[in-house]
Each structure stands twice: as C-alpha cells, then as structure tokens.
Coordinates of C-alpha atoms in Angstrom, one line a residue:
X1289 CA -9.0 27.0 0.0
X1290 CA -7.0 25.4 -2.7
X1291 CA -8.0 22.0 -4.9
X1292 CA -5.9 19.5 -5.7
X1293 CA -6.8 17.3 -8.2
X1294 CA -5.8 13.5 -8.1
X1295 CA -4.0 12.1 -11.1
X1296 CA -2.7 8.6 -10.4
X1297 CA -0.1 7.1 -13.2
X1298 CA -0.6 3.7 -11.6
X1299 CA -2.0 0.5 -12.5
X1300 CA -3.3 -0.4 -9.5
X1301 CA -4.8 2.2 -7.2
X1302 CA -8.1 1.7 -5.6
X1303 CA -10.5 3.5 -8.2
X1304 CA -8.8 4.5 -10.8
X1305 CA -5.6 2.1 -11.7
X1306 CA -4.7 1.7 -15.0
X1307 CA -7.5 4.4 -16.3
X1308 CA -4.5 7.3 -16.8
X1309 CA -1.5 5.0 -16.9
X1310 CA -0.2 6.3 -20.6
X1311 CA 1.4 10.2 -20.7
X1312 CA -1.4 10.9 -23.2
X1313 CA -4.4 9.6 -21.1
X1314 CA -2.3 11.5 -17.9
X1315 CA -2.3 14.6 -19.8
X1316 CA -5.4 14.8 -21.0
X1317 CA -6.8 13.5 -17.5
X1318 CA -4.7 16.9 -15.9
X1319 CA -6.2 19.0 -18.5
X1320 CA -9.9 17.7 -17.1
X1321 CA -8.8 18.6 -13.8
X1322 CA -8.3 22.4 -14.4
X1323 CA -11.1 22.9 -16.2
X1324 CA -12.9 21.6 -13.3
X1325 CA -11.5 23.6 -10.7
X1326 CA -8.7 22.3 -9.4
X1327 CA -5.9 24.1 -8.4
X1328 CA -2.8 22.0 -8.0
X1329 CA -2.2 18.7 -10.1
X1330 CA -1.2 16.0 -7.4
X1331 CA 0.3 13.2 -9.4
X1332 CA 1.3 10.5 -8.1
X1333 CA 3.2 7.1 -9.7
X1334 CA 2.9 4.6 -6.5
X1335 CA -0.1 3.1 -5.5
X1336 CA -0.6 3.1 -1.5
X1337 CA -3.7 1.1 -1.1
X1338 CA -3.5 -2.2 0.7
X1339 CA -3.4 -4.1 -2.6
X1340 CA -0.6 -2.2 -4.2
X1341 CA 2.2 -3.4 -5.6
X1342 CA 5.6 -1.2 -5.0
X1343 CA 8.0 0.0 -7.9
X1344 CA 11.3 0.8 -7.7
X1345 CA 12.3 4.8 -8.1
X1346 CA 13.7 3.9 -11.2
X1347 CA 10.2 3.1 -12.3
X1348 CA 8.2 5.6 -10.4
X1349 CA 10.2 8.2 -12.2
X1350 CA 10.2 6.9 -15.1
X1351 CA 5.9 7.6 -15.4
X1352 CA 6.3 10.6 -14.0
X1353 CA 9.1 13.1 -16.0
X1354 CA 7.1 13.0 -19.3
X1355 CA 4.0 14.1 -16.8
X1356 CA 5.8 16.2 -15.0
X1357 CA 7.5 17.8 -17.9
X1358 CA 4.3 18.5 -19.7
X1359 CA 2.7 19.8 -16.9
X1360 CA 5.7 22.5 -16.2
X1361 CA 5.5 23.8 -20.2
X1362 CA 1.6 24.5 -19.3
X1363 CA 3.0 26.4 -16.1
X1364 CA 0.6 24.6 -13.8
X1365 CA 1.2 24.0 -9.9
X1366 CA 2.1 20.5 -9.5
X1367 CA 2.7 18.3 -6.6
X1368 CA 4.2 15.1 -6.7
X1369 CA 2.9 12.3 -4.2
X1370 CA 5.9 10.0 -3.2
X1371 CA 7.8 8.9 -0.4
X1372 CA 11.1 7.9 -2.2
X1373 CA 13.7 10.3 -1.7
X1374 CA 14.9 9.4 -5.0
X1375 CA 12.0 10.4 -6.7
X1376 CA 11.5 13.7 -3.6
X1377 CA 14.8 15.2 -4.9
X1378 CA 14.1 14.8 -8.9
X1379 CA 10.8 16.1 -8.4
X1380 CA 12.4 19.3 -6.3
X1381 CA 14.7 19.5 -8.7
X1382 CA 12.0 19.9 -11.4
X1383 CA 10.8 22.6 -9.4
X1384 CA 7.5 21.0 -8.7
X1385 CA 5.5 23.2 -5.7
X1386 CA 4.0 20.1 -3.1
X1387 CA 5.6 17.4 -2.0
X1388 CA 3.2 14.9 -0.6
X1389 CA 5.0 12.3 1.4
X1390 CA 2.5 9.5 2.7
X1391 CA 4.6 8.4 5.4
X1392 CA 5.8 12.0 6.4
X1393 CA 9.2 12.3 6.0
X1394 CA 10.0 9.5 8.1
X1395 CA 13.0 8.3 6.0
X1396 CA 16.5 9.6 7.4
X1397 CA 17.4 9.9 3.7
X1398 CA 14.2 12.2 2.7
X1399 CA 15.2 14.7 5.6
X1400 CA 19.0 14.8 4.3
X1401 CA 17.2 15.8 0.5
X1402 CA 15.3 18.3 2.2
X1403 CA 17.8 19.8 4.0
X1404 CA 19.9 19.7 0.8
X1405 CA 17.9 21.7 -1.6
X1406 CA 16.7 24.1 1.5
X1407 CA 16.8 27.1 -0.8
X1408 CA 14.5 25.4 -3.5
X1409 CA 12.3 23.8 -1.3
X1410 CA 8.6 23.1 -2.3
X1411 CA 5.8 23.0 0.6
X1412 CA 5.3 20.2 2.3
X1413 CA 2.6 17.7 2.7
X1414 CA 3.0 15.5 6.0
X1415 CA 0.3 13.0 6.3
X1416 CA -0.1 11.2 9.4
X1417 CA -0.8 7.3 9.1
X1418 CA -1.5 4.6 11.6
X1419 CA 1.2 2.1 10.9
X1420 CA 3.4 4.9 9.7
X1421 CA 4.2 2.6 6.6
X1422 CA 4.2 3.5 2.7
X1423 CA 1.3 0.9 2.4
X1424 CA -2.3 1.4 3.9
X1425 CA -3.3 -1.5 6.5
X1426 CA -6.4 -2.3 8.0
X1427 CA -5.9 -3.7 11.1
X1428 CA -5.1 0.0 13.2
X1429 CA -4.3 0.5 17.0
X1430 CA -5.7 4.0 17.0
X1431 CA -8.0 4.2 20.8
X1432 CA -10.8 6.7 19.5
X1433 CA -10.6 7.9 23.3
X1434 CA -7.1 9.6 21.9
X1435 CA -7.2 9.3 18.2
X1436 CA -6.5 13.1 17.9
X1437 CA -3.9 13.0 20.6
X1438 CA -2.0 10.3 19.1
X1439 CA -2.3 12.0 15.5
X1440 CA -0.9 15.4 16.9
X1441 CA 2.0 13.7 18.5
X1442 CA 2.8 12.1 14.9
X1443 CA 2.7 15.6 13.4
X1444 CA 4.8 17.7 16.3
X1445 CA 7.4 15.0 16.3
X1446 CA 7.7 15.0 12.5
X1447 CA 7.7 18.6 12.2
X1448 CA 10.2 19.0 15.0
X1449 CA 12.6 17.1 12.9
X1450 CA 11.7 19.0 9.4
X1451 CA 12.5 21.8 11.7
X1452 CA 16.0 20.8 12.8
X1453 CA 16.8 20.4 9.0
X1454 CA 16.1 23.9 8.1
X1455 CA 12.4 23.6 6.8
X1456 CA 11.0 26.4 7.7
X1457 CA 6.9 25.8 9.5
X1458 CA 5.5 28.0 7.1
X1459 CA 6.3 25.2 4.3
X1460 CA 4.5 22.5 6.6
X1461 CA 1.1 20.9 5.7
X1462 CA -0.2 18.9 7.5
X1463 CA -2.9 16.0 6.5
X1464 CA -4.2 13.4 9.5
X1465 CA -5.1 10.4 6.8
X1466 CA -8.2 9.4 6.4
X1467 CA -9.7 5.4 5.6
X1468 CA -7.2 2.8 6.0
X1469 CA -4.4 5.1 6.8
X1470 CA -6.8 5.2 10.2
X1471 CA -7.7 1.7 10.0
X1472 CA -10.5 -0.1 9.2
X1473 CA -13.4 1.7 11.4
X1474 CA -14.9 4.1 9.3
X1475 CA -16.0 6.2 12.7
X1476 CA -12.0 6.9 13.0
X1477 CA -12.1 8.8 10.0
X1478 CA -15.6 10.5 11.0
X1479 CA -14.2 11.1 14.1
X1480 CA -11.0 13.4 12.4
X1481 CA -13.4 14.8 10.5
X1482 CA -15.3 16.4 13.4
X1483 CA -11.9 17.3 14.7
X1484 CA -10.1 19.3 11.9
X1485 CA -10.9 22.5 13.5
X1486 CA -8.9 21.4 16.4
X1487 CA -6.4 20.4 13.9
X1488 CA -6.7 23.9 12.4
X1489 CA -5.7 25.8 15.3
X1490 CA -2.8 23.6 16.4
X1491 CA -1.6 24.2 13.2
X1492 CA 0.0 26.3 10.4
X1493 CA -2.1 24.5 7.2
X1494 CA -3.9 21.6 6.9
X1495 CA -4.8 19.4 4.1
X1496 CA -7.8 16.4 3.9
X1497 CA -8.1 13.9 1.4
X1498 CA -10.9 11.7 1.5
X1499 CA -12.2 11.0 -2.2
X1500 CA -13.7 7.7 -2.4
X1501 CA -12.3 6.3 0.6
X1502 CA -13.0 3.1 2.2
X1503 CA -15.1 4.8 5.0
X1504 CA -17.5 6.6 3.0
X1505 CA -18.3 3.2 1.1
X1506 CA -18.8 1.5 4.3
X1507 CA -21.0 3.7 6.0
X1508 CA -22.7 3.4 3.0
X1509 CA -23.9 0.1 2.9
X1510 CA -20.6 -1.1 1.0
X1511 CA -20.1 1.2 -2.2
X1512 CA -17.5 0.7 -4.1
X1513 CA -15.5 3.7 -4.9
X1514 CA -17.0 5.0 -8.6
X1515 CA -20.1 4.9 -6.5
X1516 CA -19.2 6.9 -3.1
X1517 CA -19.5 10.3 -5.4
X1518 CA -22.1 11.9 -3.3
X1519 CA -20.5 10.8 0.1
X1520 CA -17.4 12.5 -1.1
X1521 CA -18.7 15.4 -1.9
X1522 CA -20.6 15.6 2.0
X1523 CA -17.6 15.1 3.9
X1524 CA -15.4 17.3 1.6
X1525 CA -18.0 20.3 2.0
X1526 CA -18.1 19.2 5.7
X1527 CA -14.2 19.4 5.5
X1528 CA -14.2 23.5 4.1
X1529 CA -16.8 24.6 5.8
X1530 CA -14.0 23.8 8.9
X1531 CA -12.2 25.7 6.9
X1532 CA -9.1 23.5 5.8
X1533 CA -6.7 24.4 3.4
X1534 CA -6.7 22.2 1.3
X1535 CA -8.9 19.0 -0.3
X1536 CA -7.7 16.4 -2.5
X1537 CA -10.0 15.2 -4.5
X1538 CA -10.7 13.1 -7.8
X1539 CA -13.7 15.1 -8.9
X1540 CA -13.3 19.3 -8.4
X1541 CA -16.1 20.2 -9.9
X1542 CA -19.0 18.9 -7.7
X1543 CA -17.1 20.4 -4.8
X1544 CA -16.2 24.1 -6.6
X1545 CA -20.0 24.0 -7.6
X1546 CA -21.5 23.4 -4.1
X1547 CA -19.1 25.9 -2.8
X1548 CA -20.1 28.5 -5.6
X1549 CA -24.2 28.0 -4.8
X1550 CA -23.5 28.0 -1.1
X1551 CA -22.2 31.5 -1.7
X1552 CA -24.9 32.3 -3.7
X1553 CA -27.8 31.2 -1.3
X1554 CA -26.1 33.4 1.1
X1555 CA -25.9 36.6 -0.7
X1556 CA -29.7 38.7 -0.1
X1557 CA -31.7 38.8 -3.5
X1558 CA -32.1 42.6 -4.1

C-alpha cells in the first residue's frame, strides 16, 4: 500500500487553504510529508470543495511549476491533482508519475492529451463523483439500494473509453469519492467504505481518500475538519485493512504508525 500525501497550493480548500499557498511554505510542507511516511506528493492547485472558487490553467500552473520543479530536483514521486487538460499535459510533460483527475477523464479534450503522450503516460487516478462535475455538491441522487452499482458503471464506462485511447488497464486507478463527492449523507460514504473489497476484486487498483471529509465530521457530532483527526485515521485503517492501494491522506504518520504497531502486536514475543 502506497501514501499519498495531500499538498494543496490553494487558498481555499476545506482545511487547509491558504496554509501552503507560497512555494516556500509548499516545499517545506512536502518535505513534512516524506518524513512522515508518505510515498507520493499529491499536489494539487484547484480547490474542489463546494465553496471553491475556480482558476484559469494559466493560474493553476502557474502555483504549480516552481512546486513541481522542486519536487523533481529531490527525485520524489509526484502526482498532480487536476482536471484541466491544460494543466494534465504540462504536468505529463514534466514527467510527473499520477495524474488524479476529479471528474475522471470526462473531458473529450483530456482523453485526446492522453492518447497523445501514450508512450509517456503517468498512472491514472479516476475518481468517481455523483454529479460528475469539477465541484463537490451536496444535494446527490445516489439510491444506497445501488450506490455500488451505479459507482461501477461510472468507472467501466470511463475506463472503456481510456481504453479506446490506448491507456493501457494496468495504468488505471480507480477512487469511488468519498463526502460530498457522494453527497451529503455521510452513510453513503460508510457504505463504500464497507464495499471496497468488492471494489477490489472488480478492479485492477484502487485508491480512497477520505481525510477530514465531511462525513467523518458529521457522524461525529459536527467536527470541523482540524478536529476529525482520529475519525480519519479509523476509516483509513478500516480502508487497508481491505486492502486498497492506495490512501490519500493529509497526516501519514498516524496512519504508517498504526500500521507499524498492528504488525507488531501480531508478531509472537519470543
């Protein structure tokens, strides 16, 4: 299982805007994030959260290159979290590893990139989302009765056409969305959860991201996000111990450190 560690150059997202806006506080921030156990750098430039405010690709790239360029001097995985295919064919061209595309390749234009720089091409992160939009909304349509079913036909119909363009599956991710990329019943996203095994055997890689997310904060008796810590960390050990791929996360350390004692509680003392 691989970590990737959230770096947001935004002013505005949900927990963190504004905190690692400046290439110095962004470096510095990625630095953190390997030393605590992270594995990739996902860094991403547009906010998605129901609140955010979009930028143009002139703008997104313009916070990420000095980021990105820092990051490939220190030779560490990175993955760039856009849907632009502006920004998705200067980041390949970067050579950057991931690219995490919220609304999962749904642009005409992003399929044309990708098909483009086939022989360069970074793995794939397809996330699923309920209004299939480059925002988060609330209000979903998801029927828990066929949640899964509905998320699977997302996915085979996206992959299908990453397919047709010469991605091969073996680049594919694929991440269901969790908190308001579900909607606004946190039960949705308890309910994927419970069902990324299911996920797992459908298919090749799967990734979950649920740091701090809405869900967590409601269950909780209304947290705000600096304060859903330990509900984080439950559903992301919840999350490997179905054994997924990958977890995004703001904080790698409490979830390599719970990982690590597990291991050790299940080793015999001699």
């Amino acid at each position: 299982m691989k970590v990737f560690g959230i770096l947001n150059l935004t002013q505005d997202s949900f927990s963190d805007g504004g905190l690692y806006f400046e290439p110095q506080q962004a470096k510095q921030k990625a630095e953190e994030l390997l030393s605590n156990g992270a594995n990739v750098i996902d860094v991403g430039a547009q906010s998605s959260n129901v609140d955010a405010q979009k930028i143009t690709p002139e703008e997104e790239w313009q916070r990420l290159s000095p980021v990105l360029a820092y990051l490939k001097t220190k030779n560490i995985p990175i993955s760039v979290d856009t849907y632009k295919p502006e920004v998705i064919a200067q980041s390949i061209q970067k050579g950057v590893a991931y690219i995490n595309d919220i609304t999962g390749f749904t642009k005409f234009e992003s399929l044309e990139i990708l098909q483009t720089y086939q022989k360069a091409l970074p793995e794939l992160v397809l996330m699923h989302s309920h209004n299939n939009s480059e925002i988060a909304q609330k209000e979903s349509s998801l029927n828990p009765q066929n949640i899964l079913t509905a998320i699977c036909r997302f996915f085979d119909t996206r992959i299908e056409a990453l397919l047709k363009v010469g991605v091969p599956e073996s680049k594919i991710i694929v991440d269901p969305g969790m908190g308001f990329f579900l909607g606004d019943d946190p039960y949705l996203s308890i309910q994927i959860l419970q069902s990324i095994a299911k996920l797992k055997e459908r298919y090749t890689r799967t990734l979950v991201s649920v740091s701090r997310k809405s869900f967590i904060g409601n269950l909780l008796g209304g947290k705000p996000p600096m304060q859903r810590k330990v509900g984080t960390l439950v559903c992301e050990y919840y999350a490997y111990l179905q054994g997924v791929d990958y977890i995004r996360t703001h904080e790698p350390q409490p979830l390599q450190e719970t990982i690590l004692m597990n291991e050790i509680l299940q080793k015999a003392v001699v």
